Tab-separated table of C-alpha atoms and ligand atoms in Angstrom:
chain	number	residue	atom	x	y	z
Z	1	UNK	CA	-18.118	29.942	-29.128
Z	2	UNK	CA	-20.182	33.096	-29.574
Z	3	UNK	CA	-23.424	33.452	-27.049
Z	4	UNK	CA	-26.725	32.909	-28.906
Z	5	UNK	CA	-28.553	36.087	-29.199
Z	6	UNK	CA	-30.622	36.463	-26.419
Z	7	UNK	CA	-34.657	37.649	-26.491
Z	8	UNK	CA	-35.915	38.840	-23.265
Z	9	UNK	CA	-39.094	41.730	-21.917
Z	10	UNK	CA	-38.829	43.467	-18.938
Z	11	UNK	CA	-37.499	43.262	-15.263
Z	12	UNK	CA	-40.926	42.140	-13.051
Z	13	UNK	CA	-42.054	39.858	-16.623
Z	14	UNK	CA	-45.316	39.944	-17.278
Z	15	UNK	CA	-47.430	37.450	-19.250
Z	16	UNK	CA	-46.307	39.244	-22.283
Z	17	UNK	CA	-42.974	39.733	-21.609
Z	18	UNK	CA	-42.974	36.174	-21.348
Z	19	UNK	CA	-44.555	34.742	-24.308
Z	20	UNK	CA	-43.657	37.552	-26.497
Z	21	UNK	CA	-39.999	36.419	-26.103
Z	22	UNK	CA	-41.041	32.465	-26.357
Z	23	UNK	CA	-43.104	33.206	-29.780
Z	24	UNK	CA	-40.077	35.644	-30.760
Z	25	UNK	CA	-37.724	32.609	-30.437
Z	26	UNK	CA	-40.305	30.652	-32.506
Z	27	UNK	CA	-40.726	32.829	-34.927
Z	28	UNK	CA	-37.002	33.459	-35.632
Z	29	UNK	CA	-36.885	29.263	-35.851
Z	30	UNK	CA	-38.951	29.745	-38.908
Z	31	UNK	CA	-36.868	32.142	-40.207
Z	32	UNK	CA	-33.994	30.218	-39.755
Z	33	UNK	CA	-32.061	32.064	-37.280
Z	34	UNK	CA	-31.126	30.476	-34.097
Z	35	UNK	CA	-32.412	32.656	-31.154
Z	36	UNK	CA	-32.832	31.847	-27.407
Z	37	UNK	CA	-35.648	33.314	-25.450
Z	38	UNK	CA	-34.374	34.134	-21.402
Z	39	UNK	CA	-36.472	36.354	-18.681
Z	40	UNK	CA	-34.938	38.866	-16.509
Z	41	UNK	CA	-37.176	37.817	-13.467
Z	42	UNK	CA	-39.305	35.567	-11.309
Z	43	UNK	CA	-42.590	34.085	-13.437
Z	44	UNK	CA	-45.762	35.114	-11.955
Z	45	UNK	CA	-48.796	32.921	-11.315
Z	46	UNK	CA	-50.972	34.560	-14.218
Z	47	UNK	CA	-48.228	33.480	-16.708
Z	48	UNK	CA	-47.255	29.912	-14.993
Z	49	UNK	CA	-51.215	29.219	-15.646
Z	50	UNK	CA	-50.393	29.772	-19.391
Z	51	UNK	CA	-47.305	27.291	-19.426
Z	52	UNK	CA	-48.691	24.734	-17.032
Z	53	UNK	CA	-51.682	24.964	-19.611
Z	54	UNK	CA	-48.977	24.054	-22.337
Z	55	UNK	CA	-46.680	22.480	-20.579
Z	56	UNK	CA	-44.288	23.905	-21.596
Z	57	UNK	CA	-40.934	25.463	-19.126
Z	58	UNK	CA	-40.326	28.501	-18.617
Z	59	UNK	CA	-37.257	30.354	-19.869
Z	60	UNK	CA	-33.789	30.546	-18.352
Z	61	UNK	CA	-33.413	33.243	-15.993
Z	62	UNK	CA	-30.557	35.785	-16.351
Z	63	UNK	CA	-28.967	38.500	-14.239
Z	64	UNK	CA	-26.756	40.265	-16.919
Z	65	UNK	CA	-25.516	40.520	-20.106
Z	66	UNK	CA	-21.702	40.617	-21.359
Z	67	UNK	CA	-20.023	43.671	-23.247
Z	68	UNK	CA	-21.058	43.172	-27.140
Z	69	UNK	CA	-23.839	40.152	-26.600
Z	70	UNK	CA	-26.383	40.214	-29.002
Z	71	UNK	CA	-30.143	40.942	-27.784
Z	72	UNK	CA	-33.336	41.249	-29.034
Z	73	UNK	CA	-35.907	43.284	-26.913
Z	74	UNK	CA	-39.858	42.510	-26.433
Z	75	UNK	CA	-42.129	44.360	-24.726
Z	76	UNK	CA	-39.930	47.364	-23.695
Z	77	UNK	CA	-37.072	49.265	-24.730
Z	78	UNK	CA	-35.779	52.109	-21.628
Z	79	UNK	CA	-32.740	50.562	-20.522
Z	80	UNK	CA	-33.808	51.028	-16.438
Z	81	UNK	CA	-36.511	48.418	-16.833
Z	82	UNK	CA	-34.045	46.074	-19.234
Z	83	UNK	CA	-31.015	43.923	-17.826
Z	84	UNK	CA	-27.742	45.113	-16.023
Z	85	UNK	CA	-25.255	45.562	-18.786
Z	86	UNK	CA	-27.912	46.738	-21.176
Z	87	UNK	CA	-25.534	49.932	-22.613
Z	88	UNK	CA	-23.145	47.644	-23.644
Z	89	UNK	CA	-24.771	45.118	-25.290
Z	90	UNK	CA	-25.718	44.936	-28.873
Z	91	UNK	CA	-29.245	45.646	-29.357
Z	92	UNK	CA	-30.322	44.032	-32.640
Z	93	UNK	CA	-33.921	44.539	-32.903
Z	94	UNK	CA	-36.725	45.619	-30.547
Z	95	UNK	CA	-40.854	44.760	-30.454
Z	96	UNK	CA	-42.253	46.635	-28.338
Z	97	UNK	CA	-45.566	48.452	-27.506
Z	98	UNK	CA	-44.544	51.174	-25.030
Z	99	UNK	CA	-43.823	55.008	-25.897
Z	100	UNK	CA	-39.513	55.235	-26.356
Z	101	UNK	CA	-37.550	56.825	-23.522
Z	102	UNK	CA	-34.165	56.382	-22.186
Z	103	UNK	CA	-33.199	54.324	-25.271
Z	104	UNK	CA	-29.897	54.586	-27.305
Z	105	UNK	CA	-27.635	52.425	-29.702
Z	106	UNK	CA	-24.388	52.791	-31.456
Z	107	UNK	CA	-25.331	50.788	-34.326
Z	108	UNK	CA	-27.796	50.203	-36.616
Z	109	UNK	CA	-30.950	48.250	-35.890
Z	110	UNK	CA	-34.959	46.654	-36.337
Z	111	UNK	CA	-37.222	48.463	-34.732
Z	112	UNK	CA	-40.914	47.558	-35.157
Z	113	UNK	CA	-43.025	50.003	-32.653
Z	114	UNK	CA	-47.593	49.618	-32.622
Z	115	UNK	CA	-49.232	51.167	-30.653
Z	116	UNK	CA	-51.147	48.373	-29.752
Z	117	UNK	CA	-52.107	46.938	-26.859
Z	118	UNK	CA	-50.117	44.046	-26.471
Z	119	UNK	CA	-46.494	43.001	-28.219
Z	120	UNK	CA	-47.685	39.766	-29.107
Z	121	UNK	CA	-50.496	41.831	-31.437
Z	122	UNK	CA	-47.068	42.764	-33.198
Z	123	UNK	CA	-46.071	39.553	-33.354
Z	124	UNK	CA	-49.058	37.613	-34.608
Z	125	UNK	CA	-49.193	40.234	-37.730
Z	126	UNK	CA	-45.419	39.121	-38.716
Z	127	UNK	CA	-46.631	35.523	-38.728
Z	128	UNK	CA	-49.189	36.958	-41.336
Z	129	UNK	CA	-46.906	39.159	-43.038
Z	130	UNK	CA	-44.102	35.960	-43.489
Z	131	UNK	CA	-46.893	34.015	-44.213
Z	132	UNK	CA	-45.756	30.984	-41.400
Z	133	UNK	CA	-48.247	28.674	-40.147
Z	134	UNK	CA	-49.158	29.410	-36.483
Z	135	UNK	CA	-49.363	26.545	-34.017
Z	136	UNK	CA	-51.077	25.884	-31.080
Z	137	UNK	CA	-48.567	26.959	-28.999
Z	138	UNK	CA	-47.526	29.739	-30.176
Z	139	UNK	CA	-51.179	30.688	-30.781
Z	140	UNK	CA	-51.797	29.978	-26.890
Z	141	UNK	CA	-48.957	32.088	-25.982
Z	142	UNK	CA	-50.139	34.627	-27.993
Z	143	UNK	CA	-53.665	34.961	-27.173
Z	144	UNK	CA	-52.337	34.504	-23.413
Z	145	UNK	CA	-50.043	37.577	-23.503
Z	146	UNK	CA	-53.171	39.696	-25.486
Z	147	UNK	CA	-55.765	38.549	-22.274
Z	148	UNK	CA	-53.055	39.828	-20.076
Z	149	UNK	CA	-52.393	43.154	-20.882
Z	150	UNK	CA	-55.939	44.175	-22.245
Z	151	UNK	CA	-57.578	42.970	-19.724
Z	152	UNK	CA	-59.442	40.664	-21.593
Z	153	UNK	CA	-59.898	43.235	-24.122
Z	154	UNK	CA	-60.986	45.480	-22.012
Z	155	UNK	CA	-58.405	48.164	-20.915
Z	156	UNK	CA	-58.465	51.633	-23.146
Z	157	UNK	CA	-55.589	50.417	-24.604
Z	158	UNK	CA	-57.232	47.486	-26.931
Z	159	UNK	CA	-57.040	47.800	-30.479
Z	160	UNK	CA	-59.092	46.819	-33.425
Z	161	UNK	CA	-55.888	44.823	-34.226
Z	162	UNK	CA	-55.716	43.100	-30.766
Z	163	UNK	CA	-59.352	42.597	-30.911
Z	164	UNK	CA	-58.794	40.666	-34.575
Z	165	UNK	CA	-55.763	39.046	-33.354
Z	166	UNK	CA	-56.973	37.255	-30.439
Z	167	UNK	CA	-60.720	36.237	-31.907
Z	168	UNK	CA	-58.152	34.709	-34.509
Z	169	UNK	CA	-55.666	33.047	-32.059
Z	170	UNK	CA	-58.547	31.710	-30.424
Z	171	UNK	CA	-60.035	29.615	-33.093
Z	172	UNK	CA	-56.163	28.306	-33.693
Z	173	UNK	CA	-55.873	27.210	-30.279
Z	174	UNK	CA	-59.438	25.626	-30.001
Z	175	UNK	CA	-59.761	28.355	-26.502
Z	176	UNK	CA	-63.170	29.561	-25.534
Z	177	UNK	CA	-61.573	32.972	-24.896
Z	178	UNK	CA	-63.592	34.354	-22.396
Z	179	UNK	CA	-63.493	31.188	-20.190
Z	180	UNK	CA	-59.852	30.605	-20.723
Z	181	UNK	CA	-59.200	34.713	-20.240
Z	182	UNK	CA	-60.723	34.512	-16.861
Z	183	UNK	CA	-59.393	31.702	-15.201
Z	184	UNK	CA	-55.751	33.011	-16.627
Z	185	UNK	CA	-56.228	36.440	-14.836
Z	186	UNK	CA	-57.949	35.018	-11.924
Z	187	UNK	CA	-54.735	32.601	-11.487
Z	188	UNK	CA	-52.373	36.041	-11.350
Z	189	UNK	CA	-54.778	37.533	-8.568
Z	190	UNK	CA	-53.790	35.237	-5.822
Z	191	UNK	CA	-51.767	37.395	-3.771
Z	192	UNK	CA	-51.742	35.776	-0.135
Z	193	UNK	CA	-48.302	34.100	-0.627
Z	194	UNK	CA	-46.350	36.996	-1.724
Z	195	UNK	CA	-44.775	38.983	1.088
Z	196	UNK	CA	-45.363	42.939	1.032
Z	197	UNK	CA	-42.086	43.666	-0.437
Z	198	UNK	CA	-43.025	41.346	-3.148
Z	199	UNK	CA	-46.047	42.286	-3.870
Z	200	UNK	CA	-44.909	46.086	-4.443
Z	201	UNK	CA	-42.200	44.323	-7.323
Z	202	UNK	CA	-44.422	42.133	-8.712
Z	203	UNK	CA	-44.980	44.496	-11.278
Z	204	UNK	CA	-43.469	47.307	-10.784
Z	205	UNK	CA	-42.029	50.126	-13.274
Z	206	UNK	CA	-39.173	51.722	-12.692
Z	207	UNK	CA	-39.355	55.789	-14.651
Z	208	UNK	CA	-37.693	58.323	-15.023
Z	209	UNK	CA	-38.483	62.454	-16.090
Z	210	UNK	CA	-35.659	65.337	-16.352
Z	211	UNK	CA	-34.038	62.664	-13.271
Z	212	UNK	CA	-36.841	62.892	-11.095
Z	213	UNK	CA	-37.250	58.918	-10.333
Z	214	UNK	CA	-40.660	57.478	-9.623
Z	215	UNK	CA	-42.290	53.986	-9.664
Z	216	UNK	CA	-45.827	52.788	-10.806
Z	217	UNK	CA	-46.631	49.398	-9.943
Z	218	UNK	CA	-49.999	47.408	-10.029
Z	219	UNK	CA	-51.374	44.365	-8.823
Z	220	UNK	CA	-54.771	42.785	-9.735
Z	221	UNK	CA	-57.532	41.381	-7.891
Z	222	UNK	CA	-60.806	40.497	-8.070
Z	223	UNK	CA	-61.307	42.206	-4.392
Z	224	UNK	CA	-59.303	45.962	-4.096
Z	225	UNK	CA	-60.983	45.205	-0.458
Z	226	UNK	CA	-58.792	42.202	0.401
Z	227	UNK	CA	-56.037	43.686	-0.610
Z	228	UNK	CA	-56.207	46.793	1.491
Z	229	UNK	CA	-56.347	44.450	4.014
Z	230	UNK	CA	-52.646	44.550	3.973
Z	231	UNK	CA	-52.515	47.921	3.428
Z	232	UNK	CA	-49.893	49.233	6.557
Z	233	UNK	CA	-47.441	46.465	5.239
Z	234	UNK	CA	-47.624	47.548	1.465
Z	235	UNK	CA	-47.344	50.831	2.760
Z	236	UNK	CA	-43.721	49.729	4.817
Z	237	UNK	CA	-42.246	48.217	1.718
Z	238	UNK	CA	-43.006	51.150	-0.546
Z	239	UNK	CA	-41.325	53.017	1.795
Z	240	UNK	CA	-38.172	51.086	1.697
Z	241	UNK	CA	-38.269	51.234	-2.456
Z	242	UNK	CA	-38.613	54.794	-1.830
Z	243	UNK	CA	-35.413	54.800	0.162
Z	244	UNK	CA	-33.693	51.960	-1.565
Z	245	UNK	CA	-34.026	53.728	-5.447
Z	246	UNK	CA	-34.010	57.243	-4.132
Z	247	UNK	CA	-37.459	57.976	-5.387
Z	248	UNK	CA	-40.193	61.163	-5.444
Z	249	UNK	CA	-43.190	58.533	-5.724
Z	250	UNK	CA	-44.377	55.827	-5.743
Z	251	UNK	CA	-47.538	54.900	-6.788
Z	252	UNK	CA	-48.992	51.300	-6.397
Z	253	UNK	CA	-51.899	50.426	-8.443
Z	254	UNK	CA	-54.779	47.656	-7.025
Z	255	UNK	CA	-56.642	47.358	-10.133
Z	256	UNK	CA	-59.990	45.379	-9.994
Z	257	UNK	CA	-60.037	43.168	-13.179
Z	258	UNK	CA	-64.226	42.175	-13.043
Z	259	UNK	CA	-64.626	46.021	-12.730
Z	260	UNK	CA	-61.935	47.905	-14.413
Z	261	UNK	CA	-61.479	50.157	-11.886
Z	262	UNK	CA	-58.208	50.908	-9.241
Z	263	UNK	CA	-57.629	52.196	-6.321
Z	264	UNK	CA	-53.677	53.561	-5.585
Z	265	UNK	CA	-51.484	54.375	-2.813
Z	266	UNK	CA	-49.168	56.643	-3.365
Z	267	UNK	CA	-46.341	57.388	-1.278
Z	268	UNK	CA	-43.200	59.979	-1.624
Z	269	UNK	CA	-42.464	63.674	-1.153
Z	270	UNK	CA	-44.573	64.003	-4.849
Z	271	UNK	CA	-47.273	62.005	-3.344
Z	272	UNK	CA	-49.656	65.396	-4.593
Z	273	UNK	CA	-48.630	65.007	-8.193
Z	274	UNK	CA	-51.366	61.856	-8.183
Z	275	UNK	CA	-53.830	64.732	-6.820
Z	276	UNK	CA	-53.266	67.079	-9.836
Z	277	UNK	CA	-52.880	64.016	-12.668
Z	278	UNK	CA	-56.574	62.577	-11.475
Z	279	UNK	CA	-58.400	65.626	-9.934
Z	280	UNK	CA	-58.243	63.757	-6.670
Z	281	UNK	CA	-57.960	64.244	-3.073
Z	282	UNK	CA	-55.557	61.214	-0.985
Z	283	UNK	CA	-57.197	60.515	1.845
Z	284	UNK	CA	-54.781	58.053	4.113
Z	285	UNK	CA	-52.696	57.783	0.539
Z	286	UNK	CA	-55.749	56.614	-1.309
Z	287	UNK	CA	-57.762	58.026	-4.067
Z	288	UNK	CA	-60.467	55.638	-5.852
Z	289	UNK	CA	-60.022	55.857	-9.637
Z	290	UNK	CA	-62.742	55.039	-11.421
Z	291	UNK	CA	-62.672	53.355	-14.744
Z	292	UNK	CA	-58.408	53.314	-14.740
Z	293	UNK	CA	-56.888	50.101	-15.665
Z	294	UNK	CA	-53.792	50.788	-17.713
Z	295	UNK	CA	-50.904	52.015	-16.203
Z	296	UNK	CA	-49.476	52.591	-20.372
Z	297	UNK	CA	-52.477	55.190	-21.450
Z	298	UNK	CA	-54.069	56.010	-17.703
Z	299	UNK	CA	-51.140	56.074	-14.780
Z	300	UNK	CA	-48.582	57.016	-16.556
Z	301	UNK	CA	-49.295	59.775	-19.294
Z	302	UNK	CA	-50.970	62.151	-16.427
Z	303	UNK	CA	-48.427	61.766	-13.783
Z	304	UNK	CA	-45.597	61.801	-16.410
Z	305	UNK	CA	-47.048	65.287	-17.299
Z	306	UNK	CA	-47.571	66.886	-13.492
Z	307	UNK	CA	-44.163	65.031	-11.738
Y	1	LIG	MG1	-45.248	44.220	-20.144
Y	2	LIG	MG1	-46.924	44.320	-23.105
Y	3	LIG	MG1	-48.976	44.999	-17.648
């Protein structure tokens, strides 16, 4: 019997990731088309809040993907943050909110790109475009996965469209936004079980310019302090990524969610490219940046341009 085709985000699953693939899977129900929504990683405690809050499990996890299995793609589309076995699979559609690198397919397929701040802002307008009723689930997944990445609708990367969409998704799921927003995040900034080595993966991106291979990750906490706490450790396991992936930098972002700002480490023998992207100065691999949040529209775009 032929595999289901399989919907899943990105290696290190965020909130989005996850709930973008669970309302994918619900929204191809309504369509008629039998779907199944897996993860490629562990669930963190930002987006177990959200399905403890539904009760609802989380999806199967999965390591590959056979030659010629059908996939969908949420929430990302370059093939070193998707599964193993990615190049050979058949990629059917992709929803996804991120800039397109490192992305080819033999065939044919649906591509819906926003730039938008959140994937699940891409899927709430295709519930309005098909015209299907949204549920309280799906409306708590949604709103859930918009929280997550804009911060609360904060982050320079919130739209007028994510803005709309979750006021809207709100009233479906009968939320107080702002009370369930904050308890959501604060649930994802409880670090003290997570070993150093996990708490550099957590959420970490794997890139890649002209071959020159570099990672961004980011935690978030309500106390950058605290977290620097562990600071010689974090240090250690960046270190070993550095040697494990063969990598020019890594850069690890402790972003302060009450404040929107982040301070990063950053590690690697391009360490001084995070200089030159923020005007900075590392002192003991630190710089302070003020009023960066998003990895997407901050991080990213200015060390993509100096590495
Ligand atoms: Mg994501
Ligand atoms: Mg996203
Ligand atoms: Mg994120």
């Amino acid at each position: 019997m032929k595999e289901k085709v399989l919907i899943f985000g990105h290696k290190n699953p965020d909130t989005d990731s996850i709930c973008s693939s669970i309302v994918h899977e619900i929204l191809d129900k309504k369509n008629g088309w039998d779907t199944k929504a897996v993860r490629l990683g562990n669930i963190n405690k930002e987006t177990q809040y959200v399905l403890n809050y539904l009760g609802i499990e989380a999806p199967e996890l999965i390591e590959k993907v056979e030659e010629g299995q059908e996939v969908l793609l949420v929430d990302h589309n370059e093939f070193n943050q998707s599964v193993e076995g990615i190049e050979k699979a058949k990629i059917l559609g992709v929803t996804d909110h991120h800039r397109i690198a490192n992305f080819e397919t033999s065939d044919p397929l649906y591509y819906t790109a926003k730039p938008y701040g959140c994937t699940a802002t891409i899927l709430f307008e295709e519930f309005k475009t098909l015209g299907h009723k949204i549920e309280k689930t799906e409306a708590v997944l949604m709103a859930s996965a918009i929280i997550s990445d804009t911060l609360l609708l904060k982050s320079p990367t919130t739209t007028e469209h994510d803005k709309k969409a979750l006021e809207e998704l709100g009233q479906l799921a009968g939320i107080n936004i702002e009370e369930y927003g904050l308890e959501m995040l604060k649930a994802g900034t409880d670090l003290d079980d997570f070993s150093a080595e996990e708490l550099v993966n957590l959420d970490a991106k794997n890139l890649e310019k002209d071959g020159t291979k570099f990672v961004i990750a980011q935690v978030n906490t309500v106390s950058i302090e605290d977290v620097l706490k562990r600071q010689s450790e974090l240090e250690k396991a960046m270190k070993d990524e550095i040697t494990k992936k063969d990598l020019s930098l890594f850069v690890l972002a402790i972003t302060d969610i009450l404040n929107s700002n982040s301070e990063i480490i950053a590690l690697g023998n391009k360490a001084e490219v995070v200089e030159k992207s923020f005007n900075t100065k590392l002192e003991n691999n630190r710089a302070f940046l003020e009023g960066v949040v998003s990895r997407k529209k901050q991080l990213l775009p200015n060390i993509d341009k100096n590495i």
